[in-house]
Amino acid sequence: MPQRKNIIEQAKEIFGAFLLKNGYRKTAERYSVIDELYAQDEHIDVDNLYLWMKNKEYSISRATIYNTLDLLVECGLAVKHQFNDRSALYEQALTYRHHDHLVCNICHKIKEFSDPRMEEIKNMIGTELKSQITSHSLVFYGDCTIDSCENK
Amino acid sequence: MPQRKNIIEQAKEIFGAFLLKNGYRKTAERYSVIDELYAQDEHIDVDNLYLWMKNKEYSISRATIYNTLDLLVECGLAVKHQFNDRSALYEQALTYRHHDHLVCNICHKIKEFSDPRMEEIKNMIGTELKSQITSHSLVFYGDCTIDSCENK
DNA sequence: TTACATGCAAACCCTTTGCAATCGT
DNA sequence: ACGATTGCAAAGGGTTTGCATGTAA
């Protein structure tokens, strides 16, 4: 990932401006969450992010991670997903383009996709049901039909 | 609801056959959950169903409601929805046709809709990502633009 | 200096589990 | 009678909260 560093720097600048604008403080913990969230290649939940950071000798608590992720979501630097009734998953959002997810019923691997028809459906349903639709969550669940899935 | 009684009777027959087939026992508690789930006009969560039933002098525990709802989902007589990170919502499924949901950001009212393009998207993405898609969850979130919404 | 942020542990909420008592079959 | 089902309360897992301590501004 040659340009990931730049992305992280960019994210930190945006975050700094956001903190300033809202009178929040710039703490080392908050910036470290950006570093480590943006270091992930996959969606990650709070507990795994916490363990990951502990493992890297960071001194941070779960509470602070929760708090910081909320801030990151608020300023658009992170996206939160709730795929099932378990823990929420987060991913970086600076280079994010909206996509939806396909979750394998057996191995629970997550694949991403995007379909332009979703926008059309949103517009149409929004008009029909008199709602200004602000976001959506779409998850497909299915059985992999390829060998890379661990269900065979 | 003139024919709701018939629907409940029909549901009970299906449930009875399901219980028999699987060697499960026919208990008054299990049937009472059908009665009261099917009496709802809206989605309901376990706790509210429990309180509703307690209020009607039923003698039933939360654990049994959880257990029975699982069975009802298993045999197709109920559908379970997970709209947010809070409690799951259930609805009767005998007269159910698949639909998706629009949740108001402010008043949290739920509206239903259905769009045939979803099937097309499912088929296409399933082929593309090599998955036998078995189900999906689609929720739109938006701000009502009508006065019936409590957000004005 | 003085709030706000942190870290810890306890509290919370929804759901699941363990087990003795009950009840279908 | 046997074993599944119930009800209760305790345990579980993820998230939030309260409060003393630490720290940015």
Tab-separated table of C-alpha atoms (C1' of nucleotides) in Angstrom:
chain	number	residue	atom	x	y	z
A	1	MET	CA	0.000	0.000	0.000
A	2	PRO	CA	2.226	2.813	-1.170
A	3	GLN	CA	-0.157	5.689	-0.601
A	4	ARG	CA	-1.789	4.503	2.576
A	5	LYS	CA	0.424	6.806	4.624
A	6	ASN	CA	-0.886	9.773	2.706
A	7	ILE	CA	-4.437	8.665	3.260
A	8	ILE	CA	-3.842	8.408	6.973
A	9	GLU	CA	-2.258	11.847	7.051
A	10	GLN	CA	-5.229	13.226	5.172
A	11	ALA	CA	-7.608	11.557	7.586
A	12	LYS	CA	-5.769	13.045	10.528
A	13	GLU	CA	-6.005	16.515	9.067
A	14	ILE	CA	-9.735	16.160	8.568
A	15	PHE	CA	-10.084	14.770	12.075
A	16	GLY	CA	-8.039	17.613	13.537
A	17	ALA	CA	-10.241	20.188	11.856
A	18	PHE	CA	-13.320	18.378	13.072
A	19	LEU	CA	-12.072	18.238	16.658
A	20	LEU	CA	-11.147	21.890	16.583
A	21	LYS	CA	-14.441	22.963	15.110
A	22	ASN	CA	-16.360	21.147	17.805
A	23	GLY	CA	-14.169	22.095	20.726
A	24	TYR	CA	-12.994	18.522	21.247
A	25	ARG	CA	-9.454	17.860	22.353
A	26	LYS	CA	-6.692	16.414	20.263
A	27	THR	CA	-5.459	13.416	22.160
A	28	ALA	CA	-2.888	10.823	21.241
A	29	GLU	CA	-5.473	8.082	21.765
A	30	ARG	CA	-7.850	9.543	19.234
A	31	TYR	CA	-5.197	9.802	16.569
A	32	SER	CA	-3.947	6.311	17.292
A	33	VAL	CA	-7.391	4.927	16.498
A	34	ILE	CA	-7.176	6.473	13.039
A	35	ASP	CA	-3.737	4.942	12.541
A	36	GLU	CA	-4.909	1.493	13.419
A	37	LEU	CA	-8.355	1.573	11.865
A	38	TYR	CA	-6.816	2.729	8.614
A	39	ALA	CA	-4.185	0.006	8.860
A	40	GLN	CA	-6.894	-2.646	8.545
A	41	ASP	CA	-7.617	-4.341	5.254
A	42	GLU	CA	-10.886	-5.761	6.475
A	43	HIS	CA	-13.806	-4.680	8.568
A	44	ILE	CA	-12.945	-4.906	12.239
A	45	ASP	CA	-14.923	-4.904	15.447
A	46	VAL	CA	-14.099	-2.952	18.571
A	47	ASP	CA	-12.769	-5.867	20.524
A	48	ASN	CA	-10.397	-6.974	17.798
A	49	LEU	CA	-9.232	-3.430	17.268
A	50	TYR	CA	-8.632	-3.196	21.004
A	51	LEU	CA	-6.637	-6.434	21.090
A	52	TRP	CA	-4.742	-5.421	17.957
A	53	MET	CA	-3.732	-2.158	19.572
A	54	LYS	CA	-2.890	-3.751	22.915
A	55	ASN	CA	-0.709	-6.149	21.025
A	56	LYS	CA	1.103	-3.206	19.486
A	57	GLU	CA	1.779	-1.850	22.957
A	58	TYR	CA	-0.696	0.978	22.696
A	59	SER	CA	-2.125	2.111	25.972
A	60	ILE	CA	-5.808	2.557	25.236
A	61	SER	CA	-9.085	1.348	26.659
A	62	ARG	CA	-12.110	-0.122	24.992
A	63	ALA	CA	-14.164	2.842	26.172
A	64	THR	CA	-11.923	5.262	24.329
A	65	ILE	CA	-12.057	3.182	21.181
A	66	TYR	CA	-15.841	3.218	21.292
A	67	ASN	CA	-15.826	6.943	21.905
A	68	THR	CA	-13.351	7.670	19.138
A	69	LEU	CA	-15.072	5.474	16.577
A	70	ASP	CA	-18.273	7.400	17.244
A	71	LEU	CA	-16.429	10.610	16.485
A	72	LEU	CA	-14.903	9.142	13.341
A	73	VAL	CA	-18.309	8.042	12.127
A	74	GLU	CA	-19.686	11.487	12.963
A	75	CYS	CA	-17.116	13.242	10.810
A	76	GLY	CA	-17.282	10.703	8.002
A	77	LEU	CA	-13.899	9.066	8.503
A	78	ALA	CA	-15.349	5.713	9.446
A	79	VAL	CA	-18.388	3.640	8.563
A	80	LYS	CA	-20.168	1.371	10.993
A	81	HIS	CA	-21.874	-1.822	9.839
A	82	GLN	CA	-24.287	-3.999	11.752
A	83	PHE	CA	-24.392	-7.254	9.825
A	84	ASN	CA	-26.015	-9.454	12.398
A	85	ASP	CA	-27.005	-9.381	16.018
A	86	ARG	CA	-23.415	-9.503	17.128
A	87	SER	CA	-20.801	-6.799	17.301
A	88	ALA	CA	-20.636	-3.845	14.948
A	89	LEU	CA	-17.912	-3.739	12.320
A	90	TYR	CA	-16.051	-0.601	11.324
A	91	GLU	CA	-14.042	0.364	8.301
A	92	GLN	CA	-12.159	3.450	7.158
A	93	ALA	CA	-14.218	5.780	5.025
A	94	LEU	CA	-11.874	8.310	3.480
A	95	THR	CA	-11.386	6.332	0.286
A	96	TYR	CA	-14.763	4.740	0.716
A	97	ARG	CA	-17.299	4.555	-2.001
A	98	HIS	CA	-20.653	3.245	-0.970
A	99	HIS	CA	-20.951	-0.482	-1.374
A	100	ASP	CA	-23.094	-3.223	-0.006
A	101	HIS	CA	-22.154	-6.602	1.391
A	102	LEU	CA	-22.585	-10.274	0.722
A	103	VAL	CA	-22.014	-12.457	3.756
A	104	CYS	CA	-21.338	-16.165	3.365
A	105	ASN	CA	-23.737	-18.226	5.468
A	106	ILE	CA	-21.077	-20.756	6.289
A	107	CYS	CA	-17.631	-19.184	6.431
A	108	HIS	CA	-18.937	-15.674	7.218
A	109	LYS	CA	-16.539	-14.073	4.755
A	110	ILE	CA	-17.705	-10.712	3.526
A	111	LYS	CA	-17.608	-9.634	-0.098
A	112	GLU	CA	-18.454	-6.190	-1.355
A	113	PHE	CA	-20.522	-5.130	-4.307
A	114	SER	CA	-22.267	-2.110	-5.663
A	115	ASP	CA	-25.219	-1.866	-7.984
A	116	PRO	CA	-26.395	1.376	-9.545
A	117	ARG	CA	-29.994	0.256	-9.417
A	118	MET	CA	-29.986	0.760	-5.669
A	119	GLU	CA	-29.940	4.511	-6.181
A	120	GLU	CA	-32.892	4.293	-8.521
A	121	ILE	CA	-34.833	2.209	-6.056
A	122	LYS	CA	-34.031	4.623	-3.251
A	123	ASN	CA	-35.221	7.599	-5.247
A	124	MET	CA	-38.391	5.893	-6.296
A	125	ILE	CA	-39.298	4.548	-2.869
A	126	GLY	CA	-38.387	7.863	-1.253
A	127	THR	CA	-40.828	9.676	-3.495
A	128	GLU	CA	-43.482	7.035	-3.105
A	129	LEU	CA	-43.333	6.881	0.671
A	130	LYS	CA	-42.658	10.585	1.119
A	131	SER	CA	-39.285	10.269	2.749
A	132	GLN	CA	-35.958	11.953	2.266
A	133	ILE	CA	-33.864	8.808	2.322
A	134	THR	CA	-30.489	9.492	3.884
A	135	SER	CA	-28.870	6.078	3.910
A	136	HIS	CA	-29.450	2.417	3.418
A	137	SER	CA	-28.191	-0.928	4.549
A	138	LEU	CA	-28.259	-3.885	2.198
A	139	VAL	CA	-26.848	-7.265	3.037
A	140	PHE	CA	-27.142	-10.426	0.984
A	141	TYR	CA	-26.667	-13.763	2.675
A	142	GLY	CA	-25.683	-16.763	0.622
A	143	ASP	CA	-23.717	-19.967	0.265
A	144	CYS	CA	-20.449	-19.667	-1.608
A	145	THR	CA	-20.311	-21.840	-4.688
A	146	ILE	CA	-16.544	-21.730	-4.941
A	147	ASP	CA	-13.885	-23.766	-3.216
A	148	SER	CA	-12.331	-20.887	-1.345
A	149	CYS	CA	-15.315	-21.068	0.948
A	150	GLU	CA	-14.721	-23.283	3.919
A	151	ASN	CA	-18.106	-24.922	3.706
A	152	LYS	CA	-17.229	-27.960	1.642
B	1	MET	CA	-59.925	-7.900	10.652
B	2	PRO	CA	-62.702	-10.315	9.748
B	3	GLN	CA	-60.513	-13.176	8.595
B	4	ARG	CA	-57.736	-12.902	11.131
B	5	LYS	CA	-59.238	-15.759	13.115
B	6	ASN	CA	-58.991	-18.010	10.105
B	7	ILE	CA	-55.396	-17.032	9.571
B	8	ILE	CA	-54.550	-17.878	13.142
B	9	GLU	CA	-56.296	-21.208	12.862
B	10	GLN	CA	-54.384	-21.929	9.696
B	11	ALA	CA	-51.119	-20.979	11.379
B	12	LYS	CA	-51.869	-23.296	14.267
B	13	GLU	CA	-52.506	-26.180	11.930
B	14	ILE	CA	-49.218	-25.613	10.171
B	15	PHE	CA	-47.461	-25.289	13.498
B	16	GLY	CA	-49.074	-28.483	14.785
B	17	ALA	CA	-47.886	-30.413	11.747
B	18	PHE	CA	-44.417	-28.953	12.141
B	19	LEU	CA	-44.228	-29.897	15.809
B	20	LEU	CA	-45.456	-33.404	15.099
B	21	LYS	CA	-43.042	-33.934	12.244
B	22	ASN	CA	-40.096	-32.908	14.390
B	23	GLY	CA	-41.130	-34.715	17.529
B	24	TYR	CA	-41.711	-31.482	19.410
B	25	ARG	CA	-44.476	-31.264	21.940
B	26	LYS	CA	-47.694	-29.337	21.555
B	27	THR	CA	-47.851	-27.033	24.527
B	28	ALA	CA	-50.344	-24.347	25.406
B	29	GLU	CA	-47.511	-21.815	25.647
B	30	ARG	CA	-46.382	-22.412	22.095
B	31	TYR	CA	-49.869	-21.962	20.718
B	32	SER	CA	-50.439	-18.862	22.786
B	33	VAL	CA	-47.431	-17.223	21.143
B	34	ILE	CA	-49.059	-17.706	17.756
B	35	ASP	CA	-52.277	-16.190	19.043
B	36	GLU	CA	-50.558	-13.097	20.328
B	37	LEU	CA	-47.948	-12.633	17.622
B	38	TYR	CA	-50.694	-12.863	15.032
B	39	ALA	CA	-52.786	-10.384	17.000
B	40	GLN	CA	-50.176	-7.678	16.418
B	41	ASP	CA	-50.585	-5.095	13.705
B	42	GLU	CA	-46.974	-4.010	13.910
B	43	HIS	CA	-43.602	-5.579	14.355
B	44	ILE	CA	-43.027	-6.436	17.991
B	45	ASP	CA	-39.999	-7.311	20.075
B	46	VAL	CA	-39.768	-10.110	22.602
B	47	ASP	CA	-40.044	-7.922	25.645
B	48	ASN	CA	-43.147	-6.139	24.444
B	49	LEU	CA	-44.722	-9.412	23.436
B	50	TYR	CA	-43.896	-10.736	26.908
B	51	LEU	CA	-45.433	-7.706	28.618
B	52	TRP	CA	-48.436	-7.804	26.310
B	53	MET	CA	-49.041	-11.425	27.215
B	54	LYS	CA	-48.440	-10.901	30.918
B	55	ASN	CA	-50.957	-8.104	30.756
B	56	LYS	CA	-53.452	-10.543	29.291
B	57	GLU	CA	-52.891	-12.866	32.221
B	58	TYR	CA	-50.961	-15.407	30.263
B	59	SER	CA	-48.508	-17.397	32.300
B	60	ILE	CA	-45.434	-17.520	30.130
B	61	SER	CA	-41.761	-16.690	30.457
B	62	ARG	CA	-39.456	-14.713	28.230
B	63	ALA	CA	-37.374	-17.840	27.655
B	64	THR	CA	-40.354	-19.688	26.237
B	65	ILE	CA	-41.226	-16.788	23.980
B	66	TYR	CA	-37.686	-16.747	22.627
B	67	ASN	CA	-37.792	-20.470	22.136
B	68	THR	CA	-41.180	-20.459	20.446
B	69	LEU	CA	-40.357	-17.565	18.135
B	70	ASP	CA	-37.318	-19.515	16.966
B	71	LEU	CA	-39.582	-22.410	16.126
B	72	LEU	CA	-42.047	-20.155	14.338
B	73	VAL	CA	-39.239	-18.668	12.271
B	74	GLU	CA	-37.974	-22.161	11.537
B	75	CYS	CA	-41.291	-23.275	10.127
B	76	GLY	CA	-41.960	-20.046	8.296
B	77	LEU	CA	-44.758	-18.717	10.467
B	78	ALA	CA	-42.755	-15.721	11.684
B	79	VAL	CA	-40.077	-13.434	10.329
B	80	LYS	CA	-37.350	-11.908	12.431
B	81	HIS	CA	-35.919	-8.469	11.649
B	82	GLN	CA	-32.800	-6.854	13.012
B	83	PHE	CA	-33.175	-3.194	12.160
B	84	ASN	CA	-30.564	-1.751	14.439
B	85	ASP	CA	-28.310	-2.810	17.255
B	86	ARG	CA	-31.217	-3.113	19.623
B	87	SER	CA	-33.750	-5.855	20.024
B	88	ALA	CA	-35.002	-8.022	17.195
B	89	LEU	CA	-38.508	-7.451	15.875
B	90	TYR	CA	-40.879	-10.198	14.833
B	91	GLU	CA	-43.936	-10.320	12.645
B	92	GLN	CA	-46.341	-12.992	11.507
B	93	ALA	CA	-45.445	-14.562	8.206
B	94	LEU	CA	-48.388	-16.590	7.029
B	95	THR	CA	-49.826	-13.831	4.899
B	96	TYR	CA	-46.366	-12.400	4.437
B	97	ARG	CA	-44.939	-11.485	1.098
B	98	HIS	CA	-41.329	-10.453	1.111
B	99	HIS	CA	-40.903	-6.769	1.636
B	100	ASP	CA	-38.232	-4.405	2.794
B	101	HIS	CA	-38.411	-1.557	5.280
B	102	LEU	CA	-38.047	2.169	5.474
B	103	VAL	CA	-37.324	3.444	8.971
B	104	CYS	CA	-37.883	7.091	9.845
B	105	ASN	CA	-34.777	8.631	11.360
B	106	ILE	CA	-36.801	10.735	13.748
B	107	CYS	CA	-40.020	9.009	14.733
B	108	HIS	CA	-38.708	5.487	14.028
B	109	LYS	CA	-41.929	4.484	12.320
B	110	ILE	CA	-41.492	1.616	9.915
B	111	LYS	CA	-42.975	1.530	6.443
B	112	GLU	CA	-42.872	-1.399	4.084
B	113	PHE	CA	-42.097	-1.554	0.417
B	114	SER	CA	-41.155	-4.036	-2.240
B	115	ASP	CA	-39.277	-3.516	-5.461
B	116	PRO	CA	-38.940	-6.195	-8.132
B	117	ARG	CA	-35.476	-4.959	-9.051
B	118	MET	CA	-34.129	-6.435	-5.838
B	119	GLU	CA	-34.546	-9.921	-7.264
B	120	GLU	CA	-32.668	-8.952	-10.385
B	121	ILE	CA	-29.845	-7.490	-8.358
B	122	LYS	CA	-29.688	-10.593	-6.199
B	123	ASN	CA	-29.455	-12.865	-9.195
B	124	MET	CA	-26.820	-10.768	-10.857
B	125	ILE	CA	-24.638	-10.331	-7.788
B	126	GLY	CA	-25.044	-13.987	-6.879
B	127	THR	CA	-23.710	-15.025	-10.266
B	128	GLU	CA	-20.973	-12.436	-10.213
B	129	LEU	CA	-19.686	-13.281	-6.747
B	130	LYS	CA	-20.361	-16.998	-7.058
B	131	SER	CA	-22.837	-17.302	-4.275
B	132	GLN	CA	-26.187	-18.984	-3.923
B	133	ILE	CA	-27.959	-16.101	-2.283
B	134	THR	CA	-30.546	-17.323	0.193
B	135	SER	CA	-31.860	-14.119	1.707
B	136	HIS	CA	-31.340	-10.435	2.031
B	137	SER	CA	-31.913	-7.574	4.369
B	138	LEU	CA	-32.576	-4.108	3.020
B	139	VAL	CA	-33.407	-1.128	5.164
B	140	PHE	CA	-33.729	2.457	4.045
B	141	TYR	CA	-33.340	5.219	6.603
B	142	GLY	CA	-34.868	8.601	5.923
B	143	ASP	CA	-36.635	11.674	7.167
B	144	CYS	CA	-40.390	11.730	6.650
B	145	THR	CA	-41.528	14.627	4.511
B	146	ILE	CA	-45.111	14.406	5.674
B	147	ASP	CA	-46.826	15.774	8.737
B	148	SER	CA	-47.731	12.444	10.212
B	149	CYS	CA	-44.099	12.160	11.186
B	150	GLU	CA	-43.414	13.483	14.644
B	151	ASN	CA	-40.282	15.300	13.599
B	152	LYS	CA	-41.741	18.711	12.833
C	1	DT	C1'	-6.169	26.139	36.022
C	2	DT	C1'	-10.129	23.836	34.486
C	3	DA	C1'	-12.922	21.285	31.941
C	4	DC	C1'	-12.797	17.548	28.915
C	5	DA	C1'	-10.833	12.817	28.017
C	6	DT	C1'	-9.173	8.576	29.685
C	7	DG	C1'	-9.260	3.971	31.926
C	8	DC	C1'	-11.276	0.938	34.747
C	9	DA	C1'	-14.964	-1.625	36.374
C	10	DA	C1'	-19.598	-1.784	37.118
C	11	DA	C1'	-24.014	-1.320	35.006
C	12	DC	C1'	-27.036	-2.200	31.091
C	13	DC	C1'	-29.712	-4.480	27.672
C	14	DC	C1'	-30.965	-8.266	25.008
C	15	DT	C1'	-30.424	-13.022	24.630
C	16	DT	C1'	-28.888	-17.616	26.039
C	17	DT	C1'	-28.114	-21.118	29.407
C	18	DG	C1'	-28.529	-24.347	33.525
C	19	DC	C1'	-31.393	-26.732	36.232
C	20	DA	C1'	-35.219	-28.216	39.074
C	21	DA	C1'	-40.047	-28.674	38.515
C	22	DT	C1'	-43.698	-29.646	35.283
C	23	DC	C1'	-46.286	-31.762	31.755
C	24	DG	C1'	-46.985	-34.162	26.824
C	25	DT	C1'	-46.865	-38.300	24.941
D	1	DA	C1'	-42.808	-43.139	33.354
D	2	DC	C1'	-39.758	-40.849	30.406
D	3	DG	C1'	-37.857	-37.130	28.536
D	4	DA	C1'	-38.973	-32.718	26.440
D	5	DT	C1'	-40.519	-28.112	27.966
D	6	DT	C1'	-41.164	-24.633	31.179
D	7	DG	C1'	-39.900	-20.770	34.337
D	8	DC	C1'	-36.724	-18.669	36.906
D	9	DA	C1'	-32.573	-16.563	37.675
D	10	DA	C1'	-27.947	-16.416	36.594
D	11	DA	C1'	-24.558	-16.031	32.975
D	12	DG	C1'	-23.002	-14.086	28.549
D	13	DG	C1'	-21.507	-10.768	25.180
D	14	DG	C1'	-21.392	-6.268	23.333
D	15	DT	C1'	-21.878	-1.539	24.592
D	16	DT	C1'	-22.560	2.312	27.782
D	17	DT	C1'	-21.894	4.719	32.029
D	18	DG	C1'	-19.906	6.710	36.486
D	19	DC	C1'	-16.209	8.393	38.574
D	20	DA	C1'	-11.498	9.251	40.012
D	21	DT	C1'	-7.342	10.386	37.647
D	22	DG	C1'	-4.892	12.478	33.960
D	23	DT	C1'	-4.093	16.044	30.577
D	24	DA	C1'	-4.952	19.455	26.516
D	25	DA	C1'	-5.803	24.093	26.129
